[in-house]
mmCIF file with all atom_site columns, C-alpha atoms in Angstrom:
data_model
loop_
_atom_site.group_PDB
_atom_site.id
_atom_site.type_symbol
_atom_site.label_atom_id
_atom_site.label_alt_id
_atom_site.label_comp_id
_atom_site.label_asym_id
_atom_site.label_entity_id
_atom_site.label_seq_id
_atom_site.pdbx_PDB_ins_code
_atom_site.Cartn_x
_atom_site.Cartn_y
_atom_site.Cartn_z
_atom_site.occupancy
_atom_site.B_iso_or_equiv
_atom_site.pdbx_formal_charge
_atom_site.auth_seq_id
_atom_site.auth_comp_id
_atom_site.auth_asym_id
_atom_site.auth_atom_id
_atom_site.pdbx_PDB_model_num
ATOM 1  C CA . MET A 1 1  ? -2.589  -5.929  36.448  1.00 0.00 ? 1  MET A CA 1
ATOM 2  C CA . LYS A 1 2  ? -4.462  -5.012  33.264  1.00 0.00 ? 2  LYS A CA 1
ATOM 3  C CA . SER A 1 3  ? -1.454  -3.124  31.934  1.00 0.00 ? 3  SER A CA 1
ATOM 4  C CA . ILE A 1 4  ? 0.811   -6.155  32.520  1.00 0.00 ? 4  ILE A CA 1
ATOM 5  C CA . LEU A 1 5  ? -1.617  -8.424  30.665  1.00 0.00 ? 5  LEU A CA 1
ATOM 6  C CA . PHE A 1 6  ? -1.925  -5.900  27.845  1.00 0.00 ? 6  PHE A CA 1
ATOM 7  C CA . ALA A 1 7  ? 1.875   -5.605  27.566  1.00 0.00 ? 7  ALA A CA 1
ATOM 8  C CA . ALA A 1 8  ? 2.242   -9.408  27.522  1.00 0.00 ? 8  ALA A CA 1
ATOM 9  C CA . PHE A 1 9  ? -0.424  -9.666  24.829  1.00 0.00 ? 9  PHE A CA 1
ATOM 10 C CA . CYS A 1 10 ? 1.296   -7.003  22.694  1.00 0.00 ? 10 CYS A CA 1
ATOM 11 C CA . LEU A 1 11 ? 4.652   -8.760  23.072  1.00 0.00 ? 11 LEU A CA 1
ATOM 12 C CA . PHE A 1 12 ? 3.085   -12.073 22.084  1.00 0.00 ? 12 PHE A CA 1
ATOM 13 C CA . MET A 1 13 ? 1.500   -10.514 18.975  1.00 0.00 ? 13 MET A CA 1
ATOM 14 C CA . MET A 1 14 ? 4.760   -8.889  17.881  1.00 0.00 ? 14 MET A CA 1
ATOM 15 C CA . VAL A 1 15 ? 6.675   -12.148 18.220  1.00 0.00 ? 15 VAL A CA 1
ATOM 16 C CA . SER A 1 16 ? 4.031   -14.204 16.440  1.00 0.00 ? 16 SER A CA 1
ATOM 17 C CA . CYS A 1 17 ? 3.819   -11.700 13.570  1.00 0.00 ? 17 CYS A CA 1
ATOM 18 C CA . GLN A 1 18 ? 7.600   -11.784 13.094  1.00 0.00 ? 18 GLN A CA 1
ATOM 19 C CA . ASN A 1 19 ? 7.584   -15.571 12.914  1.00 0.00 ? 19 ASN A CA 1
ATOM 20 C CA . ALA A 1 20 ? 4.697   -15.587 10.451  1.00 0.00 ? 20 ALA A CA 1
ATOM 21 C CA . SER A 1 21 ? 6.599   -13.415 7.976   1.00 0.00 ? 21 SER A CA 1
ATOM 22 C CA . LYS A 1 22 ? 9.549   -15.821 7.803   1.00 0.00 ? 22 LYS A CA 1
ATOM 23 C CA . PRO A 1 23 ? 9.243   -18.537 5.148   1.00 0.00 ? 23 PRO A CA 1
ATOM 24 C CA . ALA A 1 24 ? 9.159   -22.062 6.473   1.00 0.00 ? 24 ALA A CA 1
ATOM 25 C CA . SER A 1 25 ? 12.363  -23.948 5.895   1.00 0.00 ? 25 SER A CA 1
ATOM 26 C CA . THR A 1 26 ? 11.349  -27.219 4.301   1.00 0.00 ? 26 THR A CA 1
ATOM 27 C CA . GLY A 1 27 ? 14.539  -27.986 2.413   1.00 0.00 ? 27 GLY A CA 1
ATOM 28 C CA . SER A 1 28 ? 16.784  -26.417 -0.192  1.00 0.00 ? 28 SER A CA 1
ATOM 29 C CA . ASN A 1 29 ? 14.510  -27.361 -3.100  1.00 0.00 ? 29 ASN A CA 1
ATOM 30 C CA . ALA A 1 30 ? 11.363  -25.915 -1.520  1.00 0.00 ? 30 ALA A CA 1
ATOM 31 C CA . PRO A 1 31 ? 9.683   -23.018 -3.345  1.00 0.00 ? 31 PRO A CA 1
ATOM 32 C CA . ALA A 1 32 ? 10.272  -19.593 -1.808  1.00 0.00 ? 32 ALA A CA 1
ATOM 33 C CA . THR A 1 33 ? 6.580   -18.677 -2.008  1.00 0.00 ? 33 THR A CA 1
ATOM 34 C CA . ALA A 1 34 ? 3.287   -20.477 -2.105  1.00 0.00 ? 34 ALA A CA 1
ATOM 35 C CA . ALA A 1 35 ? 2.780   -19.245 -5.673  1.00 0.00 ? 35 ALA A CA 1
ATOM 36 C CA . ALA A 1 36 ? 5.930   -21.074 -6.766  1.00 0.00 ? 36 ALA A CA 1
ATOM 37 C CA . ALA A 1 37 ? 4.244   -24.351 -5.841  1.00 0.00 ? 37 ALA A CA 1
ATOM 38 C CA . ILE A 1 38 ? 1.402   -23.857 -8.345  1.00 0.00 ? 38 ILE A CA 1
ATOM 39 C CA . HIS A 1 39 ? 1.533   -26.044 -11.434 1.00 0.00 ? 39 HIS A CA 1
ATOM 40 C CA . PHE A 1 40 ? -0.110  -24.614 -14.527 1.00 0.00 ? 40 PHE A CA 1
ATOM 41 C CA . ASP A 1 41 ? -1.321  -26.881 -17.314 1.00 0.00 ? 41 ASP A CA 1
ATOM 42 C CA . ASN A 1 42 ? -0.125  -24.404 -19.959 1.00 0.00 ? 42 ASN A CA 1
ATOM 43 C CA . LYS A 1 43 ? 3.445   -23.346 -20.783 1.00 0.00 ? 43 LYS A CA 1
ATOM 44 C CA . THR A 1 44 ? 2.427   -20.058 -22.412 1.00 0.00 ? 44 THR A CA 1
ATOM 45 C CA . ASP A 1 45 ? -0.367  -17.563 -21.822 1.00 0.00 ? 45 ASP A CA 1
ATOM 46 C CA . LEU A 1 46 ? -3.132  -18.815 -24.104 1.00 0.00 ? 46 LEU A CA 1
ATOM 47 C CA . SER A 1 47 ? -4.210  -15.258 -24.967 1.00 0.00 ? 47 SER A CA 1
ATOM 48 C CA . CYS A 1 48 ? -0.925  -13.472 -25.708 1.00 0.00 ? 48 CYS A CA 1
ATOM 49 C CA . GLY A 1 49 ? 1.716   -16.217 -25.911 1.00 0.00 ? 49 GLY A CA 1
ATOM 50 C CA . MET A 1 50 ? 3.857   -14.960 -23.034 1.00 0.00 ? 50 MET A CA 1
ATOM 51 C CA . GLU A 1 51 ? 5.728   -17.698 -21.134 1.00 0.00 ? 51 GLU A CA 1
ATOM 52 C CA . VAL A 1 52 ? 3.902   -18.740 -17.967 1.00 0.00 ? 52 VAL A CA 1
ATOM 53 C CA . THR A 1 53 ? 6.025   -18.742 -14.812 1.00 0.00 ? 53 THR A CA 1
ATOM 54 C CA . PRO A 1 54 ? 5.172   -19.899 -11.273 1.00 0.00 ? 54 PRO A CA 1
ATOM 55 C CA . GLU A 1 55 ? 5.047   -16.258 -10.129 1.00 0.00 ? 55 GLU A CA 1
ATOM 56 C CA . PHE A 1 56 ? 1.913   -15.625 -12.217 1.00 0.00 ? 56 PHE A CA 1
ATOM 57 C CA . THR A 1 57 ? -1.041  -15.164 -9.914  1.00 0.00 ? 57 THR A CA 1
ATOM 58 C CA . ASP A 1 58 ? -3.822  -14.763 -12.453 1.00 0.00 ? 58 ASP A CA 1
ATOM 59 C CA . SER A 1 59 ? -5.240  -18.171 -13.149 1.00 0.00 ? 59 SER A CA 1
ATOM 60 C CA . CYS A 1 60 ? -8.476  -19.964 -13.810 1.00 0.00 ? 60 CYS A CA 1
ATOM 61 C CA . HIS A 1 61 ? -9.820  -23.485 -13.637 1.00 0.00 ? 61 HIS A CA 1
ATOM 62 C CA . TYR A 1 62 ? -11.374 -24.800 -16.812 1.00 0.00 ? 62 TYR A CA 1
ATOM 63 C CA . LYS A 1 63 ? -12.434 -28.408 -17.427 1.00 0.00 ? 63 LYS A CA 1
ATOM 64 C CA . GLY A 1 64 ? -10.335 -29.702 -14.536 1.00 0.00 ? 64 GLY A CA 1
ATOM 65 C CA . LYS A 1 65 ? -7.122  -27.875 -15.470 1.00 0.00 ? 65 LYS A CA 1
ATOM 66 C CA . VAL A 1 66 ? -5.415  -24.780 -14.084 1.00 0.00 ? 66 VAL A CA 1
ATOM 67 C CA . TYR A 1 67 ? -4.351  -22.195 -16.643 1.00 0.00 ? 67 TYR A CA 1
ATOM 68 C CA . GLY A 1 68 ? -2.001  -19.312 -15.808 1.00 0.00 ? 68 GLY A CA 1
ATOM 69 C CA . PHE A 1 69 ? -2.153  -15.854 -17.359 1.00 0.00 ? 69 PHE A CA 1
ATOM 70 C CA . CYS A 1 70 ? 0.139   -12.836 -17.331 1.00 0.00 ? 70 CYS A CA 1
ATOM 71 C CA . SER A 1 71 ? -2.718  -10.438 -16.561 1.00 0.00 ? 71 SER A CA 1
ATOM 72 C CA . GLU A 1 72 ? -6.381  -10.254 -15.709 1.00 0.00 ? 72 GLU A CA 1
ATOM 73 C CA . SER A 1 73 ? -7.177  -8.940  -19.190 1.00 0.00 ? 73 SER A CA 1
ATOM 74 C CA . CYS A 1 74 ? -5.565  -12.017 -20.815 1.00 0.00 ? 74 CYS A CA 1
ATOM 75 C CA . LYS A 1 75 ? -7.551  -14.254 -18.476 1.00 0.00 ? 75 LYS A CA 1
ATOM 76 C CA . GLU A 1 76 ? -10.792 -12.447 -19.352 1.00 0.00 ? 76 GLU A CA 1
ATOM 77 C CA . THR A 1 77 ? -9.988  -12.754 -23.075 1.00 0.00 ? 77 THR A CA 1
ATOM 78 C CA . PHE A 1 78 ? -9.507  -16.504 -22.640 1.00 0.00 ? 78 PHE A CA 1
ATOM 79 C CA . LEU A 1 79 ? -12.710 -16.865 -20.630 1.00 0.00 ? 79 LEU A CA 1
ATOM 80 C CA . GLY A 1 80 ? -14.649 -15.118 -23.397 1.00 0.00 ? 80 GLY A CA 1
ATOM 81 C CA . ASP A 1 81 ? -14.095 -18.132 -25.691 1.00 0.00 ? 81 ASP A CA 1
ATOM 82 C CA . PRO A 1 82 ? -11.927 -20.804 -24.015 1.00 0.00 ? 82 PRO A CA 1
ATOM 83 C CA . GLU A 1 83 ? -12.406 -23.410 -26.736 1.00 0.00 ? 83 GLU A CA 1
ATOM 84 C CA . LYS A 1 84 ? -11.023 -21.012 -29.353 1.00 0.00 ? 84 LYS A CA 1
ATOM 85 C CA . TYR A 1 85 ? -7.749  -20.691 -27.426 1.00 0.00 ? 85 TYR A CA 1
ATOM 86 C CA . LEU A 1 86 ? -7.503  -24.350 -26.457 1.00 0.00 ? 86 LEU A CA 1
ATOM 87 C CA . SER A 1 87 ? -8.027  -25.552 -30.025 1.00 0.00 ? 87 SER A CA 1
ATOM 88 C CA . GLY A 1 88 ? -5.344  -23.165 -31.316 1.00 0.00 ? 88 GLY A CA 1
ATOM 89 C CA . LYS A 1 89 ? -7.626  -21.577 -33.938 1.00 0.00 ? 89 LYS A CA 1
#
């Protein structure tokens, strides 16, 4: 009996894991990943000038806005003196 329950549990876990890896179909215009749904308040990386895309995962919140960065080092540079980068000086 225990082996039947264990086998049923394993089967359930395999099926649920397969379904979890498939993206939800919410329409043709839906982003492919959760990261694609993030809106950054900057068009370019404030530290290096690289164009910010939805795939960027390094970000920070500063004064109610979300800023995206191409790397952790660019984010850390920005956080060292945010006002310098936001003022453009």
